[in-house]
Coordinates of N, CA, C and O and ligand atoms in Angstrom, one line a residue:
M1 N -19.9 -11.6 -34.2 CA -18.4 -11.9 -34.1 C -17.8 -10.9 -33.1 O -17.1 -11.3 -32.1
R2 N -18.0 -9.6 -33.4 CA -17.4 -8.6 -32.5 C -18.0 -8.7 -31.1 O -17.3 -8.6 -30.1
T3 N -19.3 -9.0 -31.0 CA -20.0 -9.2 -29.7 C -19.3 -10.4 -28.9 O -19.1 -10.3 -27.7
M4 N -19.1 -11.5 -29.7 CA -18.5 -12.7 -29.0 C -17.1 -12.3 -28.5 O -16.8 -12.8 -27.4
T5 N -16.4 -11.5 -29.2 CA -15.0 -11.2 -28.8 C -15.1 -10.4 -27.5 O -14.3 -10.6 -26.6
A6 N -16.0 -9.4 -27.5 CA -16.1 -8.5 -26.3 C -16.6 -9.3 -25.2 O -16.1 -9.2 -24.0
L7 N -17.5 -10.3 -25.4 CA -18.0 -11.1 -24.3 C -16.9 -12.0 -23.8 O -16.7 -12.1 -22.5
S8 N -16.1 -12.6 -24.6 CA -15.0 -13.5 -24.2 C -14.0 -12.7 -23.4 O -13.5 -13.2 -22.3
L9 N -13.7 -11.5 -23.8 CA -12.8 -10.6 -23.1 C -13.3 -10.3 -21.7 O -12.6 -10.4 -20.7
G10 N -14.6 -9.9 -21.7 CA -15.3 -9.6 -20.4 C -15.2 -10.8 -19.5 O -14.9 -10.6 -18.3
L11 N -15.5 -12.0 -20.0 CA -15.5 -13.2 -19.1 C -14.1 -13.5 -18.6 O -13.9 -13.8 -17.5
A12 N -13.1 -13.2 -19.5 CA -11.7 -13.5 -19.1 C -11.3 -12.5 -18.0 O -10.6 -12.9 -17.0
L13 N -11.8 -11.3 -18.1 CA -11.4 -10.3 -17.0 C -12.1 -10.7 -15.7 O -11.5 -10.6 -14.7
L14 N -13.4 -11.1 -15.8 CA -14.1 -11.5 -14.6 C -13.4 -12.7 -13.9 O -13.4 -12.8 -12.7
A15 N -12.9 -13.6 -14.8 CA -12.3 -14.8 -14.2 C -10.9 -14.5 -13.6 O -10.4 -15.4 -12.9
S16 N -10.4 -13.4 -13.9 CA -9.0 -13.0 -13.3 C -9.1 -11.7 -12.5 O -8.9 -10.7 -13.0
P17 N -9.5 -11.8 -11.2 CA -9.7 -10.6 -10.4 C -8.5 -9.8 -10.4 O -8.6 -8.5 -10.3
A18 N -7.3 -10.4 -10.5 CA -6.1 -9.6 -10.5 C -6.0 -8.6 -11.6 O -5.4 -7.5 -11.5
L19 N -6.7 -8.9 -12.8 CA -6.6 -8.0 -13.9 C -7.5 -6.8 -13.8 O -7.4 -5.8 -14.4
A20 N -8.5 -6.9 -12.9 CA -9.5 -5.8 -12.8 C -9.1 -4.8 -11.7 O -9.7 -3.7 -11.7
Q21 N -8.1 -5.0 -11.0 CA -7.7 -4.1 -9.9 C -7.0 -2.9 -10.4 O -6.3 -2.9 -11.3
S22 N -7.2 -1.8 -9.7 CA -6.3 -0.6 -9.9 C -6.3 0.1 -8.5 O -7.2 -0.1 -7.7
I23 N -5.2 0.9 -8.4 CA -5.1 1.6 -7.1 C -4.7 3.1 -7.4 O -3.9 3.3 -8.3
T24 N -5.2 4.0 -6.6 CA -4.9 5.4 -6.7 C -3.7 5.7 -5.7 O -3.8 5.3 -4.6
V25 N -2.7 6.3 -6.2 CA -1.5 6.7 -5.4 C -1.3 8.2 -5.5 O -1.0 8.7 -6.6
K26 N -1.4 8.8 -4.3 CA -1.2 10.3 -4.3 C 0.1 10.6 -3.6 O 0.4 10.0 -2.5
G27 N 1.0 11.4 -4.2 CA 2.2 11.8 -3.6 C 2.7 13.1 -4.1 O 2.0 13.8 -4.8
P28 N 4.0 13.4 -3.7 CA 4.5 14.7 -4.1 C 4.6 15.0 -5.6 O 4.6 16.2 -6.0
A29 N 4.6 13.9 -6.4 CA 4.7 14.1 -7.9 C 3.3 14.2 -8.5 O 3.1 14.3 -9.7
G30 N 2.2 14.0 -7.7 CA 0.9 14.1 -8.2 C 0.1 12.8 -7.9 O 0.5 12.0 -7.1
T31 N -1.0 12.6 -8.7 CA -1.8 11.4 -8.5 C -1.6 10.4 -9.7 O -1.7 10.9 -10.8
V32 N -1.4 9.2 -9.4 CA -1.3 8.2 -10.4 C -2.2 7.0 -10.2 O -2.5 6.7 -9.0
T33 N -2.7 6.4 -11.2 CA -3.6 5.2 -11.1 C -2.7 4.1 -11.6 O -2.3 4.1 -12.8
L34 N -2.5 3.1 -10.8 CA -1.7 1.9 -11.2 C -2.7 0.7 -11.4 O -3.5 0.4 -10.5
D35 N -2.6 0.1 -12.6 CA -3.4 -1.1 -12.9 C -2.6 -2.3 -12.6 O -1.4 -2.2 -12.2
A36 N -3.2 -3.5 -12.8 CA -2.5 -4.7 -12.5 C -1.2 -4.9 -13.3 O -0.2 -5.4 -12.7
A37 N -1.2 -4.4 -14.5 CA 0.0 -4.5 -15.3 C 1.1 -3.7 -14.7 O 2.3 -4.2 -14.7
A38 N 0.8 -2.5 -14.3 CA 1.8 -1.6 -13.7 C 2.4 -2.3 -12.4 O 3.6 -2.2 -12.1
L39 N 1.5 -2.9 -11.6 CA 1.9 -3.5 -10.4 C 2.7 -4.8 -10.7 O 3.7 -5.1 -10.0
A40 N 2.3 -5.5 -11.7 CA 3.0 -6.8 -12.1 C 4.4 -6.5 -12.6 O 5.3 -7.4 -12.6
A41 N 4.7 -5.3 -13.1 CA 6.0 -5.0 -13.6 C 7.0 -4.7 -12.5 O 8.2 -4.7 -12.8
L42 N 6.6 -4.6 -11.3 CA 7.5 -4.3 -10.1 C 8.0 -5.7 -9.5 O 7.3 -6.7 -9.6
P43 N 9.2 -5.6 -9.0 CA 9.8 -6.8 -8.3 C 8.9 -7.3 -7.2 O 8.3 -6.4 -6.5
R44 N 8.8 -8.6 -7.0 CA 7.8 -9.1 -6.0 C 8.5 -9.7 -4.8 O 9.7 -10.2 -4.9
Q45 N 7.9 -9.6 -3.6 CA 8.3 -10.2 -2.4 C 7.2 -11.1 -1.8 O 6.0 -10.8 -2.1
T46 N 7.6 -12.0 -0.9 CA 6.6 -12.8 -0.2 C 6.7 -12.6 1.3 O 7.8 -12.7 1.8
V47 N 5.6 -12.3 1.9 CA 5.6 -12.1 3.4 C 4.5 -12.9 4.0 O 3.3 -12.9 3.5
T48 N 4.8 -13.7 5.0 CA 3.8 -14.5 5.7 C 3.1 -13.7 6.8 O 3.7 -13.0 7.6
L49 N 1.7 -13.7 6.7 CA 0.9 -12.9 7.7 C 0.1 -13.9 8.5 O -0.6 -14.8 8.0
D50 N 0.2 -13.8 9.8 CA -0.6 -14.7 10.8 C -1.7 -13.9 11.3 O -1.5 -12.9 12.1
A51 N -2.9 -14.1 10.8 CA -4.1 -13.4 11.4 C -4.9 -14.4 12.2 O -5.6 -15.3 11.7
H52 N -4.9 -14.2 13.5 CA -5.6 -15.1 14.4 C -5.4 -16.5 14.2 O -6.3 -17.3 14.1
G53 N -4.1 -16.9 14.0 CA -3.7 -18.3 13.9 C -3.8 -18.9 12.5 O -3.4 -20.0 12.3
T54 N -4.3 -18.1 11.6 CA -4.4 -18.5 10.2 C -3.3 -17.8 9.4 O -3.2 -16.6 9.3
K55 N -2.4 -18.6 8.8 CA -1.2 -18.0 8.1 C -1.4 -18.1 6.6 O -1.9 -19.1 6.1
H56 N -1.0 -17.0 5.9 CA -1.0 -17.0 4.5 C 0.3 -16.4 4.0 O 0.8 -15.4 4.6
D57 N 0.8 -16.9 2.9 CA 2.0 -16.4 2.3 C 1.5 -15.4 1.2 O 1.2 -15.7 0.1
Y58 N 1.6 -14.1 1.5 CA 1.1 -13.0 0.6 C 2.3 -12.6 -0.2 O 3.4 -12.6 0.2
S59 N 2.0 -12.3 -1.5 CA 3.1 -11.8 -2.4 C 2.6 -10.6 -3.2 O 1.4 -10.4 -3.5
G60 N 3.6 -9.7 -3.5 CA 3.3 -8.5 -4.3 C 4.5 -7.6 -4.2 O 5.5 -7.9 -3.6
P61 N 4.3 -6.4 -4.8 CA 5.5 -5.5 -4.8 C 5.6 -4.8 -3.4 O 4.7 -4.8 -2.6
L62 N 6.8 -4.4 -3.2 CA 7.1 -3.6 -2.0 C 6.2 -2.3 -2.0 O 6.1 -1.7 -3.1
L63 N 5.6 -2.0 -0.9 CA 4.8 -0.7 -0.9 C 5.6 0.5 -1.3 O 5.1 1.4 -2.0
M64 N 6.9 0.5 -0.9 CA 7.8 1.7 -1.2 C 7.9 1.8 -2.8 O 7.9 3.0 -3.3
D65 N 8.0 0.7 -3.5 CA 8.1 0.8 -5.0 C 6.8 1.4 -5.6 O 6.9 2.1 -6.6
V66 N 5.7 1.1 -4.9 CA 4.4 1.6 -5.4 C 4.3 3.1 -5.1 O 3.9 3.9 -6.0
L67 N 4.7 3.5 -3.9 CA 4.6 4.9 -3.5 C 5.6 5.7 -4.3 O 5.3 6.9 -4.6
A68 N 6.7 5.1 -4.7 CA 7.7 5.9 -5.5 C 7.1 6.3 -6.9 O 7.6 7.3 -7.5
K69 N 6.1 5.6 -7.4 CA 5.5 5.9 -8.6 C 4.8 7.3 -8.5 O 4.6 7.9 -9.6
A70 N 4.5 7.7 -7.3 CA 3.9 9.1 -7.1 C 4.9 10.0 -6.5 O 4.6 11.0 -5.9
G71 N 6.2 9.6 -6.6 CA 7.3 10.6 -6.2 C 7.7 10.5 -4.8 O 8.4 11.4 -4.3
A72 N 7.3 9.5 -4.0 CA 7.7 9.4 -2.6 C 9.2 9.2 -2.5 O 9.7 8.4 -3.2
P73 N 9.8 10.0 -1.6 CA 11.3 9.9 -1.5 C 11.7 8.5 -0.8 O 11.0 8.1 0.1
T74 N 12.8 8.0 -1.2 CA 13.3 6.7 -0.6 C 14.8 6.7 -0.5 O 15.4 7.6 -1.1
G75 N 15.3 5.9 0.3 CA 16.8 5.8 0.5 C 17.3 7.1 1.1 O 16.8 7.7 2.0
K76 N 18.4 7.6 0.4 CA 19.1 8.8 0.9 C 18.2 10.0 0.8 O 18.4 11.0 1.5
A77 N 17.2 10.0 -0.1 CA 16.3 11.2 -0.3 C 15.3 11.2 0.9 O 14.7 12.3 1.1
L78 N 15.2 10.1 1.6 CA 14.2 10.1 2.8 C 15.0 10.6 4.0 O 15.4 9.7 4.9
R79 N 15.2 11.9 4.1 CA 16.0 12.4 5.2 C 15.5 13.8 5.6 O 14.7 14.4 4.8
G80 N 16.0 14.4 6.7 CA 15.6 15.7 7.1 C 14.1 15.9 7.1 O 13.4 15.0 7.7
P81 N 13.5 17.0 6.6 CA 12.1 17.2 6.7 C 11.3 16.1 6.0 O 10.1 15.9 6.4
E82 N 11.8 15.4 5.1 CA 11.1 14.3 4.4 C 10.7 13.2 5.4 O 9.8 12.4 5.1
L83 N 11.4 13.1 6.6 CA 11.0 12.1 7.6 C 9.7 12.4 8.3 O 9.2 11.5 9.0
A84 N 9.1 13.5 8.0 CA 7.8 13.8 8.5 C 6.7 13.5 7.5 O 5.6 14.0 7.6
N85 N 7.0 12.6 6.5 CA 6.0 12.1 5.6 C 5.3 10.9 6.3 O 5.9 10.1 6.9
V86 N 3.9 10.9 6.1 CA 3.2 9.8 6.6 C 2.4 9.2 5.3 O 2.3 9.8 4.3
V87 N 2.0 7.9 5.5 CA 1.2 7.3 4.4 C -0.1 6.9 5.0 O -0.3 6.3 6.0
L88 N -1.2 7.4 4.3 CA -2.6 7.2 4.7 C -3.1 6.1 3.7 O -3.1 6.3 2.5
V89 N -3.5 5.0 4.3 CA -4.0 3.9 3.4 C -5.5 3.8 3.6 O -6.0 3.7 4.7
T90 N -6.2 3.8 2.5 CA -7.7 3.7 2.5 C -8.2 2.4 1.9 O -7.8 2.1 0.8
A91 N -9.1 1.8 2.5 CA -9.7 0.5 2.0 C -11.2 0.8 1.5 O -11.8 1.8 1.8
A92 N -11.7 -0.1 0.7 CA -13.0 0.0 0.1 C -14.1 0.1 1.1 O -15.1 0.7 0.9
D93 N -13.9 -0.5 2.3 CA -14.9 -0.4 3.4 C -14.8 0.8 4.3 O -15.4 0.9 5.3
G94 N -13.8 1.7 3.9 CA -13.6 2.9 4.7 C -12.6 2.8 5.8 O -12.2 3.7 6.4
Y95 N -12.1 1.5 6.0 CA -11.0 1.3 7.0 C -9.8 2.1 6.5 O -9.4 2.1 5.3
Q96 N -9.1 2.7 7.5 CA -7.9 3.5 7.2 C -6.8 3.2 8.2 O -7.1 3.0 9.4
V97 N -5.6 3.1 7.8 CA -4.4 3.0 8.7 C -3.4 4.0 8.2 O -3.4 4.4 7.0
V98 N -2.5 4.4 9.1 CA -1.5 5.4 8.8 C -0.2 4.9 9.4 O -0.2 4.2 10.4
F99 N 0.9 5.2 8.8 CA 2.3 5.0 9.3 C 3.3 5.9 8.7 O 3.0 6.6 7.7
G100 N 4.4 6.0 9.3 CA 5.5 6.9 8.8 C 6.0 6.3 7.5 O 6.2 5.1 7.4
L101 N 6.3 7.1 6.5 CA 6.9 6.7 5.2 C 8.2 5.8 5.4 O 8.4 4.8 4.8
A102 N 9.0 6.3 6.4 CA 10.3 5.5 6.6 C 10.1 4.1 7.0 O 10.9 3.2 6.8
E103 N 8.9 3.8 7.7 CA 8.6 2.4 8.1 C 8.4 1.5 6.8 O 8.6 0.3 6.9
A104 N 8.1 2.1 5.7 CA 7.9 1.3 4.5 C 9.1 1.2 3.6 O 9.2 0.5 2.6
D105 N 10.2 1.9 4.1 CA 11.4 2.0 3.3 C 12.4 0.9 3.6 O 12.9 0.8 4.7
P106 N 12.6 0.0 2.6 CA 13.5 -1.1 2.9 C 15.0 -0.7 3.1 O 15.8 -1.5 3.6
N107 N 15.3 0.6 2.8 CA 16.6 1.1 3.1 C 16.7 1.6 4.6 O 17.8 1.9 5.1
T108 N 15.6 1.6 5.2 CA 15.5 2.1 6.6 C 15.2 1.0 7.6 O 15.8 0.9 8.7
R109 N 14.2 0.1 7.2 CA 13.8 -1.0 8.2 C 13.9 -2.3 7.5 O 13.6 -2.4 6.3
A110 N 14.2 -3.4 8.2 CA 14.3 -4.7 7.7 C 12.9 -5.3 7.5 O 12.7 -6.0 6.5
N111 N 11.9 -5.0 8.4 CA 10.6 -5.5 8.2 C 9.9 -4.9 6.9 O 10.0 -3.7 6.8
R112 N 9.4 -5.8 6.1 CA 8.8 -5.3 4.8 C 7.3 -4.9 4.9 O 6.6 -5.5 5.7
M113 N 7.0 -4.0 4.0 CA 5.5 -3.8 3.8 C 5.3 -4.1 2.3 O 6.0 -3.5 1.5
I114 N 4.4 -4.9 2.0 CA 4.1 -5.2 0.6 C 2.6 -4.9 0.3 O 1.8 -4.9 1.2
L115 N 2.3 -4.6 -1.0 CA 1.0 -4.5 -1.5 C 0.6 -5.8 -2.2 O 0.9 -5.9 -3.4
A116 N 0.1 -6.7 -1.4 CA -0.1 -8.1 -2.0 C -1.3 -8.2 -2.9 O -2.4 -7.6 -2.7
D117 N -1.1 -8.9 -4.0 CA -2.2 -9.2 -4.9 C -2.5 -10.7 -5.0 O -3.5 -11.1 -5.6
R118 N -1.7 -11.5 -4.3 CA -1.9 -13.0 -4.3 C -1.5 -13.5 -2.9 O -0.7 -12.9 -2.2
D119 N -2.1 -14.7 -2.6 CA -1.5 -15.5 -1.5 C -1.1 -16.9 -2.2 O -1.0 -17.0 -3.4
E120 N -0.8 -17.8 -1.3 CA -0.3 -19.1 -1.9 C -1.3 -19.9 -2.7 O -1.0 -20.8 -3.4
T121 N -2.6 -19.4 -2.7 CA -3.6 -20.1 -3.4 C -3.9 -19.4 -4.8 O -4.6 -19.9 -5.6
G122 N -3.4 -18.1 -4.9 CA -3.7 -17.4 -6.2 C -4.2 -16.0 -5.8 O -3.9 -15.5 -4.7
P123 N -4.9 -15.3 -6.8 CA -5.3 -13.9 -6.6 C -6.2 -13.9 -5.3 O -6.9 -14.8 -5.0
L124 N -6.2 -12.7 -4.6 CA -6.9 -12.6 -3.4 C -8.4 -12.5 -3.7 O -8.8 -11.9 -4.7
D125 N -9.2 -13.1 -2.8 CA -10.7 -13.0 -2.9 C -11.2 -11.6 -2.6 O -10.5 -10.8 -2.1
A126 N -12.5 -11.5 -2.9 CA -13.2 -10.1 -2.7 C -13.1 -9.6 -1.3 O -13.1 -8.4 -1.1
K127 N -13.1 -10.5 -0.3 CA -13.1 -10.1 1.1 C -11.7 -9.4 1.5 O -11.7 -8.5 2.3
T128 N -10.7 -10.0 0.8 CA -9.3 -9.6 1.2 C -8.7 -8.6 0.2 O -8.0 -7.7 0.5
G129 N -9.0 -8.8 -1.1 CA -8.4 -8.1 -2.2 C -9.3 -7.2 -2.9 O -10.4 -6.9 -2.4
P130 N -8.9 -6.9 -4.2 CA -7.8 -7.5 -4.9 C -6.4 -7.1 -4.3 O -5.4 -7.8 -4.6
L131 N -6.3 -6.1 -3.5 CA -5.0 -5.7 -2.9 C -5.1 -5.6 -1.4 O -6.0 -5.0 -0.8
R132 N -4.0 -6.2 -0.7 CA -4.0 -6.1 0.7 C -2.6 -5.6 1.1 O -1.5 -6.1 0.7
L133 N -2.5 -4.6 2.0 CA -1.3 -4.2 2.6 C -0.9 -5.3 3.6 O -1.7 -5.8 4.4
V134 N 0.3 -5.8 3.5 CA 0.8 -6.7 4.5 C 2.0 -6.2 5.2 O 3.0 -5.8 4.6
V135 N 1.9 -6.0 6.5 CA 3.0 -5.4 7.3 C 3.7 -6.5 8.1 O 3.2 -7.0 9.1
E136 N 4.9 -6.7 7.7 CA 5.8 -7.7 8.3 C 6.2 -7.2 9.7 O 6.6 -6.1 9.9
G137 N 6.2 -8.1 10.7 CA 6.7 -7.8 12.0 C 5.7 -7.3 13.0 O 6.0 -7.2 14.2
D138 N 4.5 -6.9 12.5 CA 3.5 -6.4 13.5 C 3.0 -7.6 14.3 O 2.8 -8.7 13.8
L139 N 2.8 -7.3 15.6 CA 2.3 -8.4 16.5 C 0.8 -8.7 16.3 O 0.3 -9.8 16.6
R140 N 0.1 -7.7 15.7 CA -1.3 -7.9 15.4 C -1.5 -7.5 13.9 O -0.8 -6.6 13.4
P141 N -2.5 -8.2 13.2 CA -2.6 -7.9 11.8 C -3.5 -6.6 11.5 O -3.9 -6.4 10.4
A142 N -3.7 -5.8 12.5 CA -4.7 -4.7 12.4 C -4.3 -3.7 11.3 O -5.1 -3.1 10.6
R143 N -3.0 -3.5 11.1 CA -2.5 -2.5 10.1 C -2.5 -3.1 8.6 O -2.3 -2.4 7.7
S144 N -2.7 -4.4 8.6 CA -2.7 -5.1 7.3 C -4.0 -4.9 6.6 O -4.9 -5.8 6.6
A145 N -4.3 -3.7 6.1 CA -5.6 -3.4 5.5 C -5.9 -4.2 4.3 O -5.1 -4.4 3.4
R146 N -7.1 -4.8 4.3 CA -7.6 -5.5 3.1 C -8.3 -4.5 2.2 O -8.6 -3.4 2.6
Q147 N -8.5 -4.9 0.9 CA -9.3 -4.1 -0.1 C -8.8 -2.7 -0.2 O -9.5 -1.8 -0.2
V148 N -7.5 -2.6 -0.3 CA -6.9 -1.2 -0.4 C -7.2 -0.6 -1.8 O -7.0 -1.2 -2.8
I149 N -7.7 0.6 -1.7 CA -8.1 1.3 -3.0 C -7.2 2.6 -3.2 O -7.1 3.1 -4.3
Q150 N -6.7 3.1 -2.1 CA -5.9 4.4 -2.2 C -4.7 4.5 -1.2 O -4.9 4.0 -0.1
L151 N -3.6 5.0 -1.7 CA -2.5 5.3 -0.9 C -2.2 6.8 -1.0 O -2.2 7.3 -2.1
E152 N -1.9 7.5 0.1 CA -1.6 8.9 0.0 C -0.4 9.2 0.9 O -0.4 9.0 2.1
V153 N 0.6 9.8 0.3 CA 1.8 10.3 1.0 C 1.6 11.7 1.4 O 1.3 12.6 0.5
L154 N 1.6 12.1 2.7 CA 1.4 13.4 3.1 C 2.5 13.9 4.0 O 3.0 13.2 4.9
L155 N 3.0 15.1 3.6 CA 4.1 15.7 4.5 C 3.4 16.5 5.5 O 2.8 17.5 5.3
I156 N 3.5 16.0 6.8 CA 2.7 16.7 7.9 C 3.6 17.5 8.8 O 3.2 18.0 9.8
G157 N 4.9 17.6 8.5 CA 5.9 18.3 9.3 C 5.5 19.8 9.4 O 4.9 20.3 8.4
R158 N 5.8 20.4 10.5 CA 5.5 21.9 10.6 C 6.6 22.4 11.6 O 7.1 21.6 12.4
P159 N 6.8 23.7 11.6 CA 7.8 24.2 12.5 C 7.4 24.0 14.0 O 6.2 24.0 14.3
P160 N 8.4 23.6 14.9 CA 8.0 23.4 16.3 C 7.5 24.7 16.9 O 7.7 25.8 16.4
P161 N 6.7 24.6 18.0 CA 6.1 25.7 18.6 C 7.0 26.9 18.9 O 6.7 28.0 18.6
A162 N 8.2 26.6 19.4 CA 9.2 27.7 19.7 C 9.5 28.5 18.5 O 9.5 29.7 18.5
A163 N 9.8 27.8 17.4 CA 10.2 28.5 16.1 C 9.0 29.3 15.6 O 9.1 30.4 15.2
A164 N 7.8 28.7 15.8 CA 6.6 29.4 15.3 C 6.3 30.7 16.1 O 6.0 31.7 15.5
S165 N 6.5 30.6 17.4 CA 6.3 31.8 18.2 C 7.4 32.9 18.0 O 7.1 34.1 18.0
A166 N 8.6 32.4 17.7 CA 9.7 33.3 17.5 C 9.4 34.2 16.2 O 9.8 35.3 16.2
E167 N 8.8 33.5 15.2 CA 8.4 34.3 14.0 C 7.5 35.5 14.3 O 7.5 36.4 13.5
H168 N 6.7 35.4 15.4 CA 5.8 36.4 15.7 C 6.4 37.5 16.6 O 5.7 38.5 16.9
K169 N 7.6 37.3 17.1 CA 8.2 38.4 17.9 C 8.6 39.6 17.1 O 9.1 39.5 15.9
H170 N 8.5 40.7 17.7 CA 8.8 42.0 16.9 C 10.0 42.7 17.6 O 10.4 42.4 18.7
Ligands
MTE201 N1 -10.3 -3.1 5.0 C1 -10.1 -3.6 6.2 N2 -9.0 -4.2 6.5 C2 -8.8 -4.7 7.7 C3 -9.8 -4.6 8.7 C4 -11.0 -4.0 8.4 O1 -12.0 -3.9 9.1 N3 -11.2 -3.6 7.1 N4 -9.6 -5.2 10.0 C5 -8.2 -5.3 10.4 C6 -8.0 -6.1 11.6 S1 -8.5 -5.4 13.0 C7 -7.5 -7.4 11.5 S2 -7.3 -8.3 13.0 C8 -7.2 -8.1 10.3 C9 -7.9 -9.4 10.1 O2 -7.3 -10.1 9.0 P1 -8.0 -11.3 8.3 O3 -9.3 -10.9 7.8 O4 -7.1 -11.8 7.3 O5 -8.2 -12.4 9.4 O6 -7.5 -7.3 9.2 C10 -7.3 -5.9 9.3 N5 -7.6 -5.3 8.0
MO202 MO1 -8.2 -7.0 14.7

C-alpha cells in the first residue's frame, strides 16, 4: 500500500516536468533554491520569442522577481554602485550568458526578461527546459538560455584607475 502510494507519487512527478524543476539563485542575501511551487507563487508574464523563424509564447515569472528572492536590488534601490551588478546565467549544458542587472529590472527597461517554465503547449521539454530565460527585444535568441540551472548576481564594480592610483600616493 505504502509502496503503491510512493510509486503513484513518483509517476505523477515524472509526468509533470514542471514539478521536478528547481533553480539555484545566488545574490547579496545569500543562496536560495527555488522549486516549482516557489516559482509558481510569483506573478506571471508571457513573452513571444522568435528563434530562427519559429515563434513560441513563453510564460513564467519576471527574472527580477526571481533574483529578488536572493536580495537583488530593484527599483529605487538599483542605483549608484548597485548599477555595477551583473547577472551570470548558467545552463545545464554549461552555456552561460551575462547581462547587467538593470536590464532585467522592469522599473528600468520596458523589454522584459522572464524565467519561463511553459510555452503555449505546456511545460517546456527537456531540450528547452524545465526553465528558459527569455529576453524580450533581442534581435537574436542567443541570450535566451535554455535549461537554466543557476542565476548569480555579482557586484563587479571597482574604483576607477585614477582613484585607485590616488590611494597609493604618499
Ligand atoms: N543552454 C543553452 N541555451 C541556448 C543555447 C545553447 O547552446 N545552450 N544556444 C543559444 C542560441 S545561440 C540560440 S540561437 C537559441 C536557439 O533557440 P531554440 O533552441 O529555441 O531554437 O538558444 C540559445 N540558448
Ligand atoms: Mo544562435
